[in-house]
Amino acid sequence: MPSGTDVVLKAFILQYRLHCSQIERKNIHFTGLETSTLMYEEACRINHQLTGNNQIDFKLYDGMNIPFPDNSFNKVFTVNTLYF
């Protein structure tokens, strides 16, 4: 990643649609994690322009173990992930 790039991780990627212009205008590399194969495939389909230029990537995971080494991201967020 270029110096000054925000490396962002988000769990459960399809709770909202990514807006290409918001990512492209900023120095961001976004990685989304998803437990659902269907949601993973949909995120890849919707955001194919950004996956093609390596600004964004999506990964399937087991929901328990984040498949990246420590210190891989400088920002992490999730929305509506914990329910009562």
CSV table of C-alpha atoms in Angstrom, one decimal:
chain,number,residue,atom,x,y,z
A,1,MET,CA,0.0,0.0,0.0
A,2,PRO,CA,1.2,3.5,-0.7
A,3,SER,CA,2.2,5.6,2.4
A,4,GLY,CA,-0.8,7.3,3.9
A,5,THR,CA,-3.3,4.7,2.7
A,6,ASP,CA,-6.0,3.7,5.1
A,7,VAL,CA,-6.3,0.0,5.2
A,8,VAL,CA,-9.9,-0.7,6.4
A,9,LEU,CA,-11.5,-4.0,7.4
A,10,LYS,CA,-15.3,-4.4,7.7
A,11,ALA,CA,-17.1,-7.4,8.8
A,12,PHE,CA,-20.4,-8.4,7.1
A,13,ILE,CA,-20.0,-6.6,3.9
A,14,LEU,CA,-23.5,-6.4,2.4
A,15,GLN,CA,-25.3,-4.5,5.1
A,16,TYR,CA,-25.0,-1.5,2.7
A,17,ARG,CA,-23.8,-0.9,-0.8
A,18,LEU,CA,-20.4,0.7,-1.2
A,19,HIS,CA,-20.3,3.8,-3.3
A,20,CYS,CA,-17.5,3.6,-5.8
A,21,SER,CA,-16.9,7.4,-5.7
A,22,GLN,CA,-16.4,7.4,-2.0
A,23,ILE,CA,-13.6,4.8,-2.1
A,24,GLU,CA,-12.0,6.1,-5.4
A,25,ARG,CA,-11.7,9.7,-4.1
A,26,LYS,CA,-9.9,8.6,-1.0
A,27,ASN,CA,-6.6,6.8,-0.4
A,28,ILE,CA,-8.3,3.7,1.0
A,29,HIS,CA,-7.9,0.0,0.6
A,30,PHE,CA,-11.0,-1.7,1.8
A,31,THR,CA,-11.3,-5.4,2.8
A,32,GLY,CA,-14.7,-6.9,3.6
A,33,LEU,CA,-15.3,-10.1,5.5
A,34,GLU,CA,-18.4,-12.2,5.1
A,35,THR,CA,-19.6,-15.5,6.4
A,36,SER,CA,-22.3,-16.0,3.7
A,37,THR,CA,-21.3,-17.3,0.3
A,38,LEU,CA,-24.3,-15.6,-1.3
A,39,MET,CA,-23.5,-12.2,0.3
A,40,TYR,CA,-19.9,-12.5,-0.7
A,41,GLU,CA,-20.8,-13.2,-4.3
A,42,GLU,CA,-23.3,-10.3,-4.3
A,43,ALA,CA,-20.7,-7.9,-2.9
A,44,CYS,CA,-18.2,-9.0,-5.6
A,45,ARG,CA,-20.8,-8.5,-8.3
A,46,ILE,CA,-22.0,-5.1,-7.1
A,47,ASN,CA,-18.5,-3.7,-6.5
A,48,HIS,CA,-16.7,-5.3,-9.5
A,49,GLN,CA,-15.2,-2.0,-10.6
A,50,LEU,CA,-13.3,-1.6,-7.4
A,51,THR,CA,-12.2,-5.2,-7.1
A,52,GLY,CA,-10.7,-5.0,-10.5
A,53,ASN,CA,-8.4,-2.1,-9.6
A,54,ASN,CA,-7.4,-3.6,-6.2
A,55,GLN,CA,-9.0,-0.9,-4.0
A,56,ILE,CA,-11.3,-3.4,-2.5
A,57,ASP,CA,-11.4,-7.1,-1.8
A,58,PHE,CA,-13.7,-9.5,-0.1
A,59,LYS,CA,-13.0,-12.6,1.8
A,60,LEU,CA,-15.2,-15.4,3.1
A,61,TYR,CA,-14.4,-16.5,6.6
A,62,ASP,CA,-15.7,-18.7,9.4
A,63,GLY,CA,-17.0,-15.8,11.6
A,64,MET,CA,-14.6,-16.6,14.4
A,65,ASN,CA,-11.1,-16.3,13.1
A,66,ILE,CA,-10.0,-13.2,11.1
A,67,PRO,CA,-7.8,-14.6,8.3
A,68,PHE,CA,-5.1,-11.9,8.4
A,69,PRO,CA,-2.0,-11.4,10.5
A,70,ASP,CA,-1.9,-8.9,13.4
A,71,ASN,CA,-1.5,-5.3,12.4
A,72,SER,CA,-2.8,-5.8,8.8
A,73,PHE,CA,-5.3,-3.0,9.2
A,74,ASN,CA,-5.2,0.5,10.7
A,75,LYS,CA,-9.0,0.8,10.8
A,76,VAL,CA,-11.7,-1.7,11.6
A,77,PHE,CA,-15.5,-1.3,11.7
A,78,THR,CA,-18.7,-3.2,11.7
A,79,VAL,CA,-22.4,-2.1,11.6
A,80,ASN,CA,-25.4,-3.9,13.1
A,81,THR,CA,-23.3,-7.0,13.8
A,82,LEU,CA,-24.4,-7.8,17.4
A,83,TYR,CA,-28.0,-8.5,18.1
A,84,PHE,CA,-29.7,-9.2,21.4
